[in-house]
Every structure is written in C-alpha cells, then in structure tokens.
Amino acid sequence: MIDLHTHTDRSDGSTAPEDLVRQAATEGLRALGIADHDTLAGYEAAVPIAAACGLELICAVELSTRPNEHREPGKRERSVHVLGYWLQEPPSMEFRDWLETQQASRRRRNADLMMKLQQLGVCIRIEEAEVYGRNQVGRPHIARVLCDKGYVSSVQQAFDVYLADDAQAAVERDEPTLEEGIRLIQESGGMASLAHPVRLPQRGSELVRLVQRLAEAGLQGIEVHHSEHSPTDCAEYAEIARRFDLIPTGGSDFHGENKPGIRLGWGKDGNTCLPYSFLEQMRELCTVKRH
Ligand code: AMP
Ligand code: FE
Ligand code: FE
Ligand code: ZN
C-alpha cells in the first residue's frame, strides 16, 4: 500500500516527519509522499529515517494558488491547491528558492493577520501560534490559539468568525496564479496534479472546462483518490483524467490530530487504499508524457 498525500508538523499536520515515517511503516506502507503546504522541510527531515525503515519516500509539495489572474474588487476567492510530485528527479534549486519567497509571504500575511485580530479586540501573539506551527505558522495554528485563549469554542468557529477567506480578519497573501504554480512545478522537474477537485466551486461541465484550461497550461495529473471523494467523485475524476490524458494521483491528505477521522494510508473508512502498482503507473505515465 501507498499514501501519496500527507502532511507533517512542518506545515499544518500534527505529526513530526520522523513519527510519520514510523507510522507509515507500522501501517505497512511501501511508499509515502509528504506533500506539505509550500515547504519541503518535512520531506527533507524524513529522508534519513525513511531510508533506515526501508520506506520509499516521495518528494512532494502542495501549493496554494489563486484561480484567476485578475481579482474582482471586493470579492475573495478560495485558494486552489496544486500538488507537485518529483518522481524522476529532485526539485531544482530555483524552485527551492521560490518556496522560500512563499514562506516570507506567509510571515508577512501572519503579521497583518495579527494586526487585524488586535483591531477586533483579539490579543494573541504570533509566538503562541509558533508552538503549533514550528516551521511555518498557518491559519489552523492561529485557530488553535484562539481556542486555547477562549475567544472561540472550536477551530471551525475560529475560521467562521475570524480566519476564513471571507471572515473579519481575512488577509490576502500574494499567492501565484494556478497557471504559475503548475509551470513552476513543471519547470523544476516535477509533475503537477490538481488537488482534491471536490473542493473546487466548479462542477460538471464547468470543472471540465477548468481542467482543459489547466491541461493546456501544463497540468499533468489530477487527484482522483482523496479522503473527501465519494466513489461517484472518483469515477468522475478518473473519467476527466482519461479525457485529458492526465495521470491519476491519490492519497489520504493525512494531517494527524489536526484532521481527525483520516487514517494514514486508509483515508476515511478505507477510501484511499492504493496499491504500490498505482505509483508504478504514475511513474510510467510520467515517462511516456516526457517523450
Ligand atoms: P493557510 O495556508 O495558513 O492560509 O491556511 C490554510 C488552511 O486553513 C487550509 O489548508 C485549511 O486546512 C484551513 N482552512 C482554510 N479555510 C478554512 C475554513 N473556511 N474552514 C476551516 N478550515 C479552513
Ligand atoms: Fe492542510
Ligand atoms: Fe489541500
Ligand atoms: Zn493536503
């Protein structure tokens, strides 16, 4: 079995990279993809222990992008996630440097967010969120601090009241466009896959049109299997993959305790169990696409 979409505590997962590898070995996984948000730090920390455990570690990342080049004034759009997989060669230095710029943009966003919260009478310090997001503070970590300090009663309430893209303290971050994200992954030697399409606002023919646009921009894969996908969703995305000659990808999107109900390798009630041959097929299709 394999799991190609997991998060460590270097982004918004709760599990340390070393522990994630051990857990993967205990689950009997043969390959593990670490796809932290905008960072390779979790993957890199996991390399030595994976080698010691005999686990095949796949280098991956999940980029946040904005779907449209031009924003409609006053309207906020949800970020679209794009997965990058480096199956044949490691990511280029240029790409690693670019990821650093994303970390810097997150830090600026967090500082602005703290100011907005303060204006709303919410007094927390970024250091308090750094306890949870050791390498990179994300909104889920800030949400936990809001809970701890009694400003809200749940992480979801923290998003609904303060942190969601359309909530009071929302701050925009300079994310790349979807097309730029795809191009950056591709140019650094990776394959780009559209993450959990079920979360996109587009459905049916609108989704097909979006995927066509992205395939023309260099998208190489689509996440067919994901813990939030129903069997019907999977069938729909597999059909879209066939239609646009995209490589099916998949994984649980494990975040440890930060997303309860998702089991590493298994997803929700076993809906993301994938055999090792699934990864072999991804590799084969990648090679075919390159020639
Ligand atoms: P960040 O990368 O710091 O902007 O945080 C993004 C993460 O916050 C996403 O990956 C989700 O896990 C979480 N998130 C974003 N919007 C919401 C929302 N409306 N409700 C719950 N969680 C959310
Ligand atoms: Fe996440
Ligand atoms: Fe995601
Ligand atoms: Zn994810």
CSV table of C-alpha atoms in Angstrom, one decimal, residues 52-268:
chain,number,residue,atom,x,y,z
A,52,ALA,CA,16.5,3.3,7.7
A,53,CYS,CA,13.0,1.9,7.7
A,54,GLY,CA,13.2,0.8,4.0
A,55,LEU,CA,10.3,3.0,3.1
A,56,GLU,CA,10.2,4.7,-0.3
A,57,LEU,CA,9.8,8.4,0.3
A,58,ILE,CA,8.2,10.5,-2.5
A,59,CYS,CA,9.2,14.2,-2.6
A,60,ALA,CA,6.0,16.3,-3.0
A,61,VAL,CA,4.5,19.7,-2.1
A,62,GLU,CA,1.1,21.3,-2.0
A,63,LEU,CA,1.0,24.8,-3.4
A,64,SER,CA,-1.8,27.4,-2.6
A,65,THR,CA,-2.6,29.3,-5.8
A,66,ARG,CA,-5.3,31.8,-6.8
A,67,PRO,CA,-7.6,30.6,-9.6
A,68,ASN,CA,-7.8,33.9,-11.6
A,69,GLU,CA,-5.2,36.3,-12.6
A,70,HIS,CA,-7.4,39.3,-12.0
A,71,ARG,CA,-9.4,39.7,-8.9
A,72,GLU,CA,-12.9,41.1,-8.9
A,73,PRO,CA,-12.7,44.1,-6.5
A,74,GLY,CA,-14.2,43.2,-3.1
A,75,LYS,CA,-14.5,39.6,-3.9
A,76,ARG,CA,-12.3,36.9,-2.3
A,77,GLU,CA,-11.8,33.6,-3.9
A,78,ARG,CA,-10.7,30.4,-2.1
A,79,SER,CA,-7.2,29.2,-2.9
A,80,VAL,CA,-6.8,26.3,-5.2
A,81,HIS,CA,-4.3,23.6,-4.1
A,82,VAL,CA,-1.9,22.1,-6.7
A,83,LEU,CA,0.2,19.1,-5.8
A,84,GLY,CA,3.8,18.7,-7.2
A,85,TYR,CA,5.4,15.3,-7.4
A,86,TRP,CA,9.1,14.7,-8.1
A,87,LEU,CA,9.2,11.1,-9.3
A,88,GLN,CA,12.2,11.2,-11.5
A,89,GLU,CA,14.5,13.9,-10.3
A,90,PRO,CA,14.7,16.2,-7.2
A,91,PRO,CA,13.2,19.7,-7.4
A,92,SER,CA,15.6,22.4,-8.8
A,93,MET,CA,17.4,24.9,-6.7
A,94,GLU,CA,15.4,27.7,-8.4
A,95,PHE,CA,12.2,26.0,-7.1
A,96,ARG,CA,13.5,25.7,-3.6
A,97,ASP,CA,14.5,29.4,-3.6
A,98,TRP,CA,11.0,30.2,-4.9
A,99,LEU,CA,9.5,28.2,-2.0
A,100,GLU,CA,11.5,30.5,0.4
A,101,THR,CA,9.7,33.5,-1.1
A,102,GLN,CA,6.4,31.8,-0.2
A,103,GLN,CA,7.5,31.3,3.4
A,104,ALA,CA,8.3,35.1,3.5
A,105,SER,CA,4.9,35.9,2.1
A,106,ARG,CA,3.2,33.8,4.8
A,107,ARG,CA,5.2,35.6,7.5
A,108,ARG,CA,4.0,38.9,6.2
A,109,ARG,CA,0.5,37.6,6.0
A,110,ASN,CA,0.6,36.4,9.6
A,111,ALA,CA,1.9,39.8,10.8
A,112,ASP,CA,-1.0,41.5,9.0
A,113,LEU,CA,-3.4,39.0,10.4
A,114,MET,CA,-2.2,39.6,14.0
A,115,MET,CA,-2.8,43.3,13.5
A,116,LYS,CA,-6.3,42.8,12.2
A,117,LEU,CA,-7.1,40.5,15.1
A,118,GLN,CA,-5.9,43.1,17.5
A,119,GLN,CA,-8.1,45.7,16.0
A,120,LEU,CA,-11.0,43.3,16.6
A,121,GLY,CA,-10.0,43.1,20.3
A,122,VAL,CA,-8.4,39.7,19.9
A,123,CYS,CA,-5.0,39.8,21.6
A,124,ILE,CA,-2.7,36.9,20.7
A,125,ARG,CA,0.9,36.8,19.8
A,126,ILE,CA,2.5,35.0,16.8
A,127,GLU,CA,4.9,33.2,19.2
A,128,GLU,CA,1.9,31.4,20.7
A,129,ALA,CA,1.0,30.0,17.3
A,130,GLU,CA,4.6,29.1,16.7
A,131,VAL,CA,4.2,26.4,19.4
A,132,TYR,CA,1.9,24.6,17.0
A,133,GLY,CA,3.4,25.6,13.6
A,134,ARG,CA,7.1,25.1,14.4
A,135,ASN,CA,8.4,25.6,10.9
A,136,GLN,CA,5.6,27.6,9.3
A,137,VAL,CA,2.6,29.1,11.0
A,138,GLY,CA,-0.6,28.6,9.2
A,139,ARG,CA,-4.2,29.7,10.0
A,140,PRO,CA,-5.0,26.3,11.6
A,141,HIS,CA,-2.3,27.0,14.2
A,142,ILE,CA,-3.7,30.5,14.8
A,143,ALA,CA,-7.1,28.9,15.1
A,144,ARG,CA,-5.9,26.7,17.9
A,145,VAL,CA,-4.5,29.6,19.9
A,146,LEU,CA,-7.9,31.4,19.5
A,147,CYS,CA,-9.4,28.3,21.1
A,148,ASP,CA,-6.9,28.0,23.8
A,149,LYS,CA,-7.5,31.6,24.9
A,150,GLY,CA,-11.2,31.2,24.9
A,151,TYR,CA,-12.0,33.6,22.0
A,152,VAL,CA,-13.8,30.8,20.2
A,153,SER,CA,-15.0,27.3,21.2
A,154,SER,CA,-13.7,25.4,18.2
A,155,VAL,CA,-11.1,25.6,15.4
A,156,GLN,CA,-14.0,25.7,12.9
A,157,GLN,CA,-15.5,28.7,14.8
A,158,ALA,CA,-12.2,30.4,14.6
A,159,PHE,CA,-12.3,30.1,10.9
A,160,ASP,CA,-16.0,31.1,10.6
A,161,VAL,CA,-15.7,34.2,12.8
A,162,TYR,CA,-12.2,35.4,12.1
A,163,LEU,CA,-9.9,33.4,9.8
A,164,ALA,CA,-11.8,32.2,6.7
A,165,ASP,CA,-11.1,33.9,3.4
A,166,ASP,CA,-14.4,35.9,3.7
A,167,ALA,CA,-14.3,36.4,7.5
A,168,GLN,CA,-13.5,39.6,9.5
A,169,ALA,CA,-9.7,39.2,9.9
A,170,ALA,CA,-9.1,37.8,6.4
A,171,VAL,CA,-5.8,39.0,4.8
A,172,GLU,CA,-4.8,38.3,1.2
A,173,ARG,CA,-1.4,36.7,0.6
A,174,ASP,CA,0.4,37.1,-2.7
A,175,GLU,CA,0.0,33.6,-4.0
A,176,PRO,CA,1.0,32.5,-7.5
A,177,THR,CA,-1.8,32.0,-10.0
A,178,LEU,CA,-2.9,28.5,-10.7
A,179,GLU,CA,-1.1,28.5,-14.1
A,180,GLU,CA,2.1,29.9,-12.5
A,181,GLY,CA,2.1,27.2,-9.8
A,182,ILE,CA,1.7,24.5,-12.5
A,183,ARG,CA,4.5,26.0,-14.5
A,184,LEU,CA,6.9,26.3,-11.5
A,185,ILE,CA,6.4,22.6,-10.6
A,186,GLN,CA,6.8,21.5,-14.2
A,187,GLU,CA,10.0,23.6,-14.9
A,188,SER,CA,11.6,22.3,-11.7
A,189,GLY,CA,11.3,18.7,-12.9
A,190,GLY,CA,8.0,17.8,-11.2
A,191,MET,CA,4.5,16.8,-12.3
A,192,ALA,CA,1.6,19.0,-11.2
A,193,SER,CA,-1.6,17.4,-10.1
A,194,LEU,CA,-4.9,19.2,-9.3
A,195,ALA,CA,-5.5,18.5,-5.6
A,196,HIS,CA,-8.9,17.3,-4.3
A,197,PRO,CA,-11.1,18.6,-7.1
A,198,VAL,CA,-14.2,18.1,-4.9
A,199,ARG,CA,-13.3,21.3,-3.1
A,200,LEU,CA,-13.4,23.4,-6.2
A,201,PRO,CA,-16.5,25.5,-6.8
A,202,GLN,CA,-16.7,24.2,-10.4
A,203,ARG,CA,-18.9,21.2,-11.0
A,204,GLY,CA,-19.7,19.1,-14.1
A,205,SER,CA,-19.0,20.9,-17.4
A,206,GLU,CA,-17.5,23.9,-15.6
A,207,LEU,CA,-15.0,21.6,-14.0
A,208,VAL,CA,-14.2,20.0,-17.4
A,209,ARG,CA,-13.6,23.5,-18.9
A,210,LEU,CA,-11.2,24.4,-16.0
A,211,VAL,CA,-9.3,21.1,-16.3
A,212,GLN,CA,-9.0,21.7,-20.1
A,213,ARG,CA,-7.5,25.2,-19.4
A,214,LEU,CA,-5.1,23.8,-16.9
A,215,ALA,CA,-4.1,20.8,-19.1
A,216,GLU,CA,-3.1,23.4,-21.8
A,217,ALA,CA,-1.0,25.2,-19.1
A,218,GLY,CA,0.9,22.0,-18.4
A,219,LEU,CA,-1.1,20.2,-15.7
A,220,GLN,CA,-0.1,16.6,-15.8
A,221,GLY,CA,-2.3,14.9,-13.2
A,222,ILE,CA,-5.5,15.1,-11.2
A,223,GLU,CA,-6.1,13.8,-7.7
A,224,VAL,CA,-8.7,11.0,-8.3
A,225,HIS,CA,-8.5,9.4,-4.9
A,226,HIS,CA,-8.8,11.6,-1.7
A,227,SER,CA,-10.5,11.0,1.6
A,228,GLU,CA,-13.2,13.6,0.8
A,229,HIS,CA,-14.1,12.0,-2.5
A,230,SER,CA,-17.1,9.7,-2.8
A,231,PRO,CA,-17.0,6.7,-5.1
A,232,THR,CA,-19.0,8.8,-7.6
A,233,ASP,CA,-16.5,11.7,-7.4
A,234,CYS,CA,-13.6,9.2,-8.0
A,235,ALA,CA,-15.3,7.9,-11.1
A,236,GLU,CA,-16.0,11.4,-12.4
A,237,TYR,CA,-12.3,12.5,-11.9
A,238,ALA,CA,-11.0,9.2,-13.4
A,239,GLU,CA,-13.1,9.9,-16.5
A,240,ILE,CA,-11.7,13.5,-16.7
A,241,ALA,CA,-8.2,12.1,-16.3
A,242,ARG,CA,-8.8,9.8,-19.3
A,243,ARG,CA,-10.3,12.5,-21.4
A,244,PHE,CA,-7.4,14.9,-20.9
A,245,ASP,CA,-4.7,12.3,-20.7
A,246,LEU,CA,-3.9,13.2,-17.1
A,247,ILE,CA,-2.1,11.0,-14.6
A,248,PRO,CA,-4.4,9.9,-11.7
A,249,THR,CA,-2.9,10.6,-8.3
A,250,GLY,CA,-4.3,10.0,-4.9
A,251,GLY,CA,-3.7,10.0,-1.1
A,252,SER,CA,-5.5,10.4,2.2
A,253,ASP,CA,-4.5,14.0,3.0
A,254,PHE,CA,-3.5,12.9,6.5
A,255,HIS,CA,-2.9,15.8,8.9
A,256,GLY,CA,-2.7,13.7,12.2
A,257,GLU,CA,-4.8,15.1,15.0
A,258,ASN,CA,-5.4,18.3,13.1
A,259,LYS,CA,-7.9,16.5,10.9
A,260,PRO,CA,-9.4,13.7,12.9
A,261,GLY,CA,-11.1,10.8,11.1
A,262,ILE,CA,-8.4,10.4,8.5
A,263,ARG,CA,-6.1,7.4,8.8
A,264,LEU,CA,-2.7,7.3,7.2
A,265,GLY,CA,-2.8,5.1,4.1
A,266,TRP,CA,-6.5,4.4,4.6
A,267,GLY,CA,-8.3,7.8,4.4
A,268,LYS,CA,-11.9,7.8,5.7
